[in-house]
PDB file of C-alpha atoms in Angstrom:
ATOM      1  CA  MET A   1       0.135   0.088  -0.379  1.00  0.00           C
ATOM      2  CA  GLU A   2       1.135   3.745  -0.400  1.00  0.00           C
ATOM      3  CA  ASP A   3       2.208   5.934   2.529  1.00  0.00           C
ATOM      4  CA  GLN A   4       0.034   8.934   4.496  1.00  0.00           C
ATOM      5  CA  ALA A   5       1.037  11.143   2.604  1.00  0.00           C
ATOM      6  CA  SER A   6      -0.493   9.304  -0.659  1.00  0.00           C
ATOM      7  CA  ALA A   7      -2.729   7.775   1.064  1.00  0.00           C
ATOM      8  CA  GLY A   8      -4.573  11.113   1.590  1.00  0.00           C
ATOM      9  CA  GLY A   9      -3.899  11.951  -1.595  1.00  0.00           C
ATOM     10  CA  VAL A  10      -6.005   8.804  -2.707  1.00  0.00           C
ATOM     11  CA  THR A  11      -8.711   9.615  -0.687  1.00  0.00           C
ATOM     12  CA  LYS A  12      -8.755  13.513  -1.762  1.00  0.00           C
ATOM     13  CA  LEU A  13      -9.033  12.024  -5.088  1.00  0.00           C
ATOM     14  CA  LEU A  14     -12.081   9.903  -4.134  1.00  0.00           C
ATOM     15  CA  GLN A  15     -13.959  12.384  -2.831  1.00  0.00           C
ATOM     16  CA  LEU A  16     -13.205  14.782  -5.823  1.00  0.00           C
ATOM     17  CA  ALA A  17     -14.950  12.311  -7.960  1.00  0.00           C
ATOM     18  CA  ALA A  18     -17.564  11.147  -6.219  1.00  0.00           C
ATOM     19  CA  ALA A  19     -18.650  15.190  -7.045  1.00  0.00           C
ATOM     20  CA  GLY A  20     -18.627  15.005 -10.290  1.00  0.00           C
ATOM     21  CA  ASP A  21     -15.055  15.768 -10.596  1.00  0.00           C
ATOM     22  CA  ALA A  22     -13.400  13.339 -13.771  1.00  0.00           C
ATOM     23  CA  GLN A  23      -9.971  14.788 -13.513  1.00  0.00           C
ATOM     24  CA  ALA A  24     -10.018  12.887 -10.340  1.00  0.00           C
ATOM     25  CA  GLY A  25     -10.953   9.945 -11.477  1.00  0.00           C
ATOM     26  CA  ASN A  26      -7.968   9.823 -14.459  1.00  0.00           C
ATOM     27  CA  ARG A  27      -5.859  10.811 -12.138  1.00  0.00           C
ATOM     28  CA  LEU A  28      -6.351   8.340  -9.435  1.00  0.00           C
ATOM     29  CA  ALA A  29      -6.094   5.478 -11.900  1.00  0.00           C
ATOM     30  CA  PRO A  30      -2.392   5.057 -12.051  1.00  0.00           C
ATOM     31  CA  LEU A  31      -2.288   5.352  -8.085  1.00  0.00           C
ATOM     32  CA  VAL A  32      -4.809   2.819  -7.106  1.00  0.00           C
ATOM     33  CA  LEU A  33      -4.797   0.346 -10.346  1.00  0.00           C
ATOM     34  CA  ASP A  34      -1.882  -1.811  -9.694  1.00  0.00           C
ATOM     35  CA  GLU A  35      -3.530  -2.919  -5.934  1.00  0.00           C
ATOM     36  CA  LEU A  36      -6.932  -3.432  -7.442  1.00  0.00           C
ATOM     37  CA  ARG A  37      -4.376  -5.814 -10.110  1.00  0.00           C
ATOM     38  CA  ARG A  38      -3.085  -7.369  -7.321  1.00  0.00           C
ATOM     39  CA  ILE A  39      -6.322  -7.623  -5.317  1.00  0.00           C
ATOM     40  CA  ALA A  40      -8.062  -9.132  -8.371  1.00  0.00           C
ATOM     41  CA  GLN A  41      -4.921 -11.987  -9.667  1.00  0.00           C
ATOM     42  CA  LYS A  42      -5.703 -12.807  -5.347  1.00  0.00           C
ATOM     43  CA  ALA A  43      -8.921 -13.694  -6.597  1.00  0.00           C
ATOM     44  CA  MET A  44      -8.833 -15.206  -9.169  1.00  0.00           C
ATOM     45  CA  ALA A  45      -6.026 -17.689  -8.134  1.00  0.00           C
ATOM     46  CA  LYS A  46      -9.043 -19.123  -6.219  1.00  0.00           C
ATOM     47  CA  GLU A  47     -11.059 -19.565  -9.450  1.00  0.00           C
ATOM     48  CA  ARG A  48     -11.602 -22.553 -11.639  1.00  0.00           C
ATOM     49  CA  GLN A  49      -9.015 -22.909 -14.047  1.00  0.00           C
ATOM     50  CA  ASN A  50     -10.131 -22.234 -16.968  1.00  0.00           C
ATOM     51  CA  HIS A  51     -11.505 -18.848 -16.097  1.00  0.00           C
ATOM     52  CA  THR A  52     -12.032 -16.506 -19.143  1.00  0.00           C
ATOM     53  CA  LEU A  53     -12.147 -13.336 -16.845  1.00  0.00           C
ATOM     54  CA  GLN A  54      -8.354 -11.727 -16.530  1.00  0.00           C
ATOM     55  CA  PRO A  55      -7.228 -10.135 -13.474  1.00  0.00           C
ATOM     56  CA  THR A  56      -6.829  -6.859 -15.565  1.00  0.00           C
ATOM     57  CA  LEU A  57     -10.482  -7.012 -16.548  1.00  0.00           C
ATOM     58  CA  LEU A  58     -11.881  -7.413 -13.094  1.00  0.00           C
ATOM     59  CA  ALA A  59      -9.789  -4.994 -11.747  1.00  0.00           C
ATOM     60  CA  ASP A  60     -10.536  -2.804 -14.072  1.00  0.00           C
ATOM     61  CA  GLU A  61     -14.591  -3.309 -13.463  1.00  0.00           C
ATOM     62  CA  ALA A  62     -13.966  -2.552 -10.036  1.00  0.00           C
ATOM     63  CA  PHE A  63     -12.671   0.326 -10.436  1.00  0.00           C
ATOM     64  CA  VAL A  64     -15.569   1.736 -12.970  1.00  0.00           C
ATOM     65  CA  ARG A  65     -17.624   0.409 -10.332  1.00  0.00           C
ATOM     66  CA  LEU A  66     -16.591   2.858  -7.579  1.00  0.00           C
ATOM     67  CA  VAL A  67     -14.758   5.496  -8.651  1.00  0.00           C
ATOM     68  CA  GLY A  68     -17.334   8.270  -9.333  1.00  0.00           C
ATOM     69  CA  ASN A  69     -19.952   6.493  -7.298  1.00  0.00           C
ATOM     70  CA  GLU A  70     -21.954   9.622  -4.570  1.00  0.00           C
ATOM     71  CA  ARG A  71     -23.139   7.271  -2.743  1.00  0.00           C
ATOM     72  CA  ILE A  72     -19.829   6.570  -0.510  1.00  0.00           C
ATOM     73  CA  ASP A  73     -18.495   9.039   1.687  1.00  0.00           C
ATOM     74  CA  TRP A  74     -14.812   7.639   1.228  1.00  0.00           C
ATOM     75  CA  SER A  75     -12.912   8.103   3.952  1.00  0.00           C
ATOM     76  CA  SER A  76      -9.683   6.855   3.744  1.00  0.00           C
ATOM     77  CA  GLN A  77      -7.642   4.475   0.735  1.00  0.00           C
ATOM     78  CA  SER A  78      -8.337   1.188   3.132  1.00  0.00           C
ATOM     79  CA  GLN A  79     -12.247   1.313   2.416  1.00  0.00           C
ATOM     80  CA  PHE A  80     -11.815   2.134  -0.435  1.00  0.00           C
ATOM     81  CA  TYR A  81      -9.722  -0.730  -1.149  1.00  0.00           C
ATOM     82  CA  GLY A  82     -12.247  -3.017   1.221  1.00  0.00           C
ATOM     83  CA  TYR A  83     -15.031  -1.884  -1.241  1.00  0.00           C
ATOM     84  CA  ALA A  84     -12.709  -2.694  -4.142  1.00  0.00           C
ATOM     85  CA  ALA A  85     -12.497  -6.599  -2.754  1.00  0.00           C
ATOM     86  CA  LYS A  86     -16.143  -6.596  -2.461  1.00  0.00           C
ATOM     87  CA  ALA A  87     -16.823  -5.378  -5.842  1.00  0.00           C
ATOM     88  CA  ILE A  88     -14.777  -7.767  -7.246  1.00  0.00           C
ATOM     89  CA  GLY A  89     -15.991 -10.402  -5.359  1.00  0.00           C
ATOM     90  CA  GLN A  90     -19.339  -9.395  -6.985  1.00  0.00           C
ATOM     91  CA  ILE A  91     -18.231  -8.916 -10.614  1.00  0.00           C
ATOM     92  CA  LEU A  92     -16.966 -12.758  -9.918  1.00  0.00           C
ATOM     93  CA  VAL A  93     -20.597 -14.398  -8.687  1.00  0.00           C
ATOM     94  CA  ASP A  94     -22.156 -12.237 -11.094  1.00  0.00           C
ATOM     95  CA  TYR A  95     -20.157 -13.491 -13.864  1.00  0.00           C
ATOM     96  CA  ALA A  96     -20.225 -16.973 -12.579  1.00  0.00           C
ATOM     97  CA  ARG A  97     -24.059 -16.567 -12.161  1.00  0.00           C
ATOM     98  CA  ALA A  98     -24.473 -15.565 -15.890  1.00  0.00           C
ATOM     99  CA  HIS A  99     -22.058 -18.023 -16.907  1.00  0.00           C
ATOM    100  CA  ASN A 100     -24.309 -21.329 -15.349  1.00  0.00           C
ATOM    101  CA  ALA A 101     -26.916 -19.759 -16.298  1.00  0.00           C
ATOM    102  CA  GLU A 102     -25.845 -20.405 -19.917  1.00  0.00           C
ATOM    103  CA  LYS A 103     -24.280 -24.175 -19.343  1.00  0.00           C
ATOM    104  CA  ARG A 104     -26.708 -26.463 -19.995  1.00  0.00           C
ATOM    105  CA  GLY A 105     -27.491 -28.208 -16.600  1.00  0.00           C
ATOM    106  CA  GLY A 106     -26.689 -25.519 -14.339  1.00  0.00           C
ATOM    107  CA  GLY A 107     -24.802 -26.032 -11.590  1.00  0.00           C
ATOM    108  CA  ARG A 108     -22.389 -23.447  -9.592  1.00  0.00           C
ATOM    109  CA  ASP A 109     -19.059 -22.164  -9.560  1.00  0.00           C
ATOM    110  CA  ARG A 110     -17.438 -23.599  -6.841  1.00  0.00           C
ATOM    111  CA  VAL A 111     -13.374 -22.595  -5.244  1.00  0.00           C
ATOM    112  CA  GLY A 112     -11.243 -25.299  -3.170  1.00  0.00           C
ATOM    113  CA  ILE A 113     -11.054 -24.552  -0.150  1.00  0.00           C
ATOM    114  CA  ASP A 114      -7.342 -25.899  -0.173  1.00  0.00           C
ATOM    115  CA  THR A 115      -6.447 -22.708  -2.380  1.00  0.00           C
ATOM    116  CA  MET A 116      -7.613 -20.560   0.271  1.00  0.00           C
ATOM    117  CA  ASP A 117      -6.610 -22.249   3.023  1.00  0.00           C
ATOM    118  CA  TYR A 118      -8.230 -19.665   5.557  1.00  0.00           C
ATOM    119  CA  PHE A 119     -11.135 -20.555   7.403  1.00  0.00           C
ATOM    120  CA  GLY A 120     -10.047 -24.188   8.812  1.00  0.00           C
ATOM    121  CA  ASP A 121      -8.915 -27.045   8.707  1.00  0.00           C
ATOM    122  CA  SER A 122     -10.143 -28.032   5.414  1.00  0.00           C
ATOM    123  CA  GLN A 123      -9.432 -31.238   3.348  1.00  0.00           C
ATOM    124  CA  GLN A 124      -7.876 -30.920  -0.005  1.00  0.00           C
ATOM    125  CA  GLY A 125      -9.669 -30.704  -2.888  1.00  0.00           C
ATOM    126  CA  GLU A 126     -12.782 -29.685  -0.766  1.00  0.00           C
ATOM    127  CA  THR A 127     -14.482 -26.894  -2.076  1.00  0.00           C
ATOM    128  CA  VAL A 128     -17.114 -23.924  -1.199  1.00  0.00           C
ATOM    129  CA  ASP A 129     -19.550 -22.383  -3.110  1.00  0.00           C
ATOM    130  CA  VAL A 130     -18.495 -18.790  -4.387  1.00  0.00           C
ATOM    131  CA  GLU A 131     -22.444 -17.478  -4.167  1.00  0.00           C
ATOM    132  CA  ASN A 132     -22.277 -19.374  -0.394  1.00  0.00           C
ATOM    133  CA  LEU A 133     -18.784 -17.578   0.545  1.00  0.00           C
ATOM    134  CA  VAL A 134     -19.862 -14.017  -0.914  1.00  0.00           C
ATOM    135  CA  ALA A 135     -23.882 -14.219   0.829  1.00  0.00           C
ATOM    136  CA  ALA A 136     -21.790 -15.493   4.306  1.00  0.00           C
ATOM    137  CA  LEU A 137     -19.158 -12.538   3.755  1.00  0.00           C
ATOM    138  CA  ASP A 138     -21.959 -10.549   3.316  1.00  0.00           C
ATOM    139  CA  GLU A 139     -24.062 -11.926   6.686  1.00  0.00           C
ATOM    140  CA  LEU A 140     -20.961 -11.567   8.545  1.00  0.00           C
ATOM    141  CA  ARG A 141     -21.153  -8.002   7.572  1.00  0.00           C
ATOM    142  CA  THR A 142     -23.769  -6.825   9.083  1.00  0.00           C
ATOM    143  CA  LEU A 143     -23.689  -9.119  12.585  1.00  0.00           C
ATOM    144  CA  ASN A 144     -19.533  -7.382  13.021  1.00  0.00           C
ATOM    145  CA  GLU A 145     -17.716  -4.435  10.412  1.00  0.00           C
ATOM    146  CA  ARG A 146     -14.457  -5.264  11.869  1.00  0.00           C
ATOM    147  CA  HIS A 147     -14.804  -9.289  11.837  1.00  0.00           C
ATOM    148  CA  ALA A 148     -15.767  -8.644   8.202  1.00  0.00           C
ATOM    149  CA  ARG A 149     -13.121  -6.123   7.470  1.00  0.00           C
ATOM    150  CA  VAL A 150     -10.405  -8.508   9.409  1.00  0.00           C
ATOM    151  CA  VAL A 151     -11.962 -11.771   6.699  1.00  0.00           C
ATOM    152  CA  GLU A 152     -11.176  -9.533   3.534  1.00  0.00           C
ATOM    153  CA  LEU A 153      -7.979  -7.881   4.466  1.00  0.00           C
ATOM    154  CA  LYS A 154      -6.319 -11.796   5.035  1.00  0.00           C
ATOM    155  CA  PHE A 155      -8.500 -13.134   2.468  1.00  0.00           C
ATOM    156  CA  TYR A 156      -8.408 -10.391  -0.715  1.00  0.00           C
ATOM    157  CA  PHE A 157      -5.085  -8.704   0.331  1.00  0.00           C
ATOM    158  CA  GLY A 158      -3.447 -11.229   2.001  1.00  0.00           C
ATOM    159  CA  LYS A 159      -2.562  -8.757   5.027  1.00  0.00           C
ATOM    160  CA  THR A 160      -0.634 -10.647   8.131  1.00  0.00           C
ATOM    161  CA  VAL A 161      -1.761  -9.399  11.439  1.00  0.00           C
ATOM    162  CA  PRO A 162       0.187  -6.615  12.202  1.00  0.00           C
ATOM    163  CA  GLN A 163      -0.608  -5.383   9.299  1.00  0.00           C
ATOM    164  CA  ILE A 164      -4.039  -5.425  10.096  1.00  0.00           C
ATOM    165  CA  ALA A 165      -3.906  -4.279  13.552  1.00  0.00           C
ATOM    166  CA  GLN A 166      -1.888  -0.718  11.885  1.00  0.00           C
ATOM    167  CA  MET A 167      -4.619  -0.277   9.585  1.00  0.00           C
ATOM    168  CA  LEU A 168      -7.845  -0.650  11.075  1.00  0.00           C
ATOM    169  CA  GLY A 169      -5.811   0.820  14.789  1.00  0.00           C
ATOM    170  CA  VAL A 170      -5.847  -1.866  16.749  1.00  0.00           C
ATOM    171  CA  SER A 171      -4.295  -4.141  18.414  1.00  0.00           C
ATOM    172  CA  ARG A 172      -2.657  -7.505  17.514  1.00  0.00           C
ATOM    173  CA  ARG A 173      -4.626  -9.575  19.654  1.00  0.00           C
ATOM    174  CA  LEU A 174      -7.638  -7.967  18.683  1.00  0.00           C
ATOM    175  CA  VAL A 175      -6.693  -9.046  15.137  1.00  0.00           C
ATOM    176  CA  ASP A 176      -6.117 -12.700  15.974  1.00  0.00           C
ATOM    177  CA  SER A 177      -9.432 -12.851  18.397  1.00  0.00           C
ATOM    178  CA  ASP A 178     -11.153 -11.241  15.732  1.00  0.00           C
ATOM    179  CA  TRP A 179      -9.943 -13.732  13.210  1.00  0.00           C
ATOM    180  CA  ALA A 180     -10.737 -16.387  14.830  1.00  0.00           C
ATOM    181  CA  VAL A 181     -14.190 -16.065  15.945  1.00  0.00           C
ATOM    182  CA  ALA A 182     -15.057 -14.736  12.033  1.00  0.00           C
ATOM    183  CA  ARG A 183     -13.538 -17.725  11.005  1.00  0.00           C
ATOM    184  CA  ARG A 184     -15.050 -20.128  13.218  1.00  0.00           C
ATOM    185  CA  TRP A 185     -18.479 -18.628  12.064  1.00  0.00           C
ATOM    186  CA  LEU A 186     -17.754 -18.725   8.388  1.00  0.00           C
ATOM    187  CA  GLN A 187     -16.780 -22.700   8.469  1.00  0.00           C
ATOM    188  CA  ASP A 188     -20.428 -22.789  10.452  1.00  0.00           C
ATOM    189  CA  ARG A 189     -22.425 -20.996   8.111  1.00  0.00           C
ATOM    190  CA  LEU A 190     -20.445 -22.281   4.970  1.00  0.00           C
ATOM    191  CA  SER A 191     -21.251 -25.548   6.517  1.00  0.00           C
ATOM    192  CA  GLU A 192     -25.370 -24.548   6.940  1.00  0.00           C
ATOM    193  CA  HIS A 193     -25.271 -23.370   3.197  1.00  0.00           C
ATOM    194  CA  GLU A 194     -23.222 -26.862   1.897  1.00  0.00           C
ATOM    195  CA  ALA A 195     -26.208 -28.682   4.056  1.00  0.00           C
ATOM    196  CA  ALA A 196     -29.225 -27.093   2.535  1.00  0.00           C
ATOM    197  CA  GLU A 197     -28.180 -27.740  -1.037  1.00  0.00           C
TER     198      GLU A 197
END
């Protein structure tokens, strides 16, 4: 991520773009697209092997969805990347829905838990439905915003506990606790989703 000075510049450009300043979006793109591509690439690594979306297109789509969005009151660069990670996840879900609707016999895209290794003691080859994962994260967000942010930062950004603690302005111990609770909750929720299908 960028240093504190440029982070303030990103936030200001986000605010200007949301207010309708088209030039602000043009100045913002080179500051954030590399990080968005990294997030997209990390998300794509969890997708099926023959996926036709490319990380660059995914990052660009997330950027277009977010920049100039007057409904979001931009307060920080990390908030932007959090929204971007969620947007990337939603784009993948939307794509999977459209892709599955075209396929004869339907079926939903699944991601291998062994490639994520974030939600506990999964068996090699075990998978989870992408839509269920996004739905569970959205549900977690309504229950505890900070827990959801910890999951997003760890899952989408690949941040460490010390990095997350610094970004959220909390202790490492609290991040460890949030992660343990959120991981257990997600494991249980995803198991419920799977059992219901």
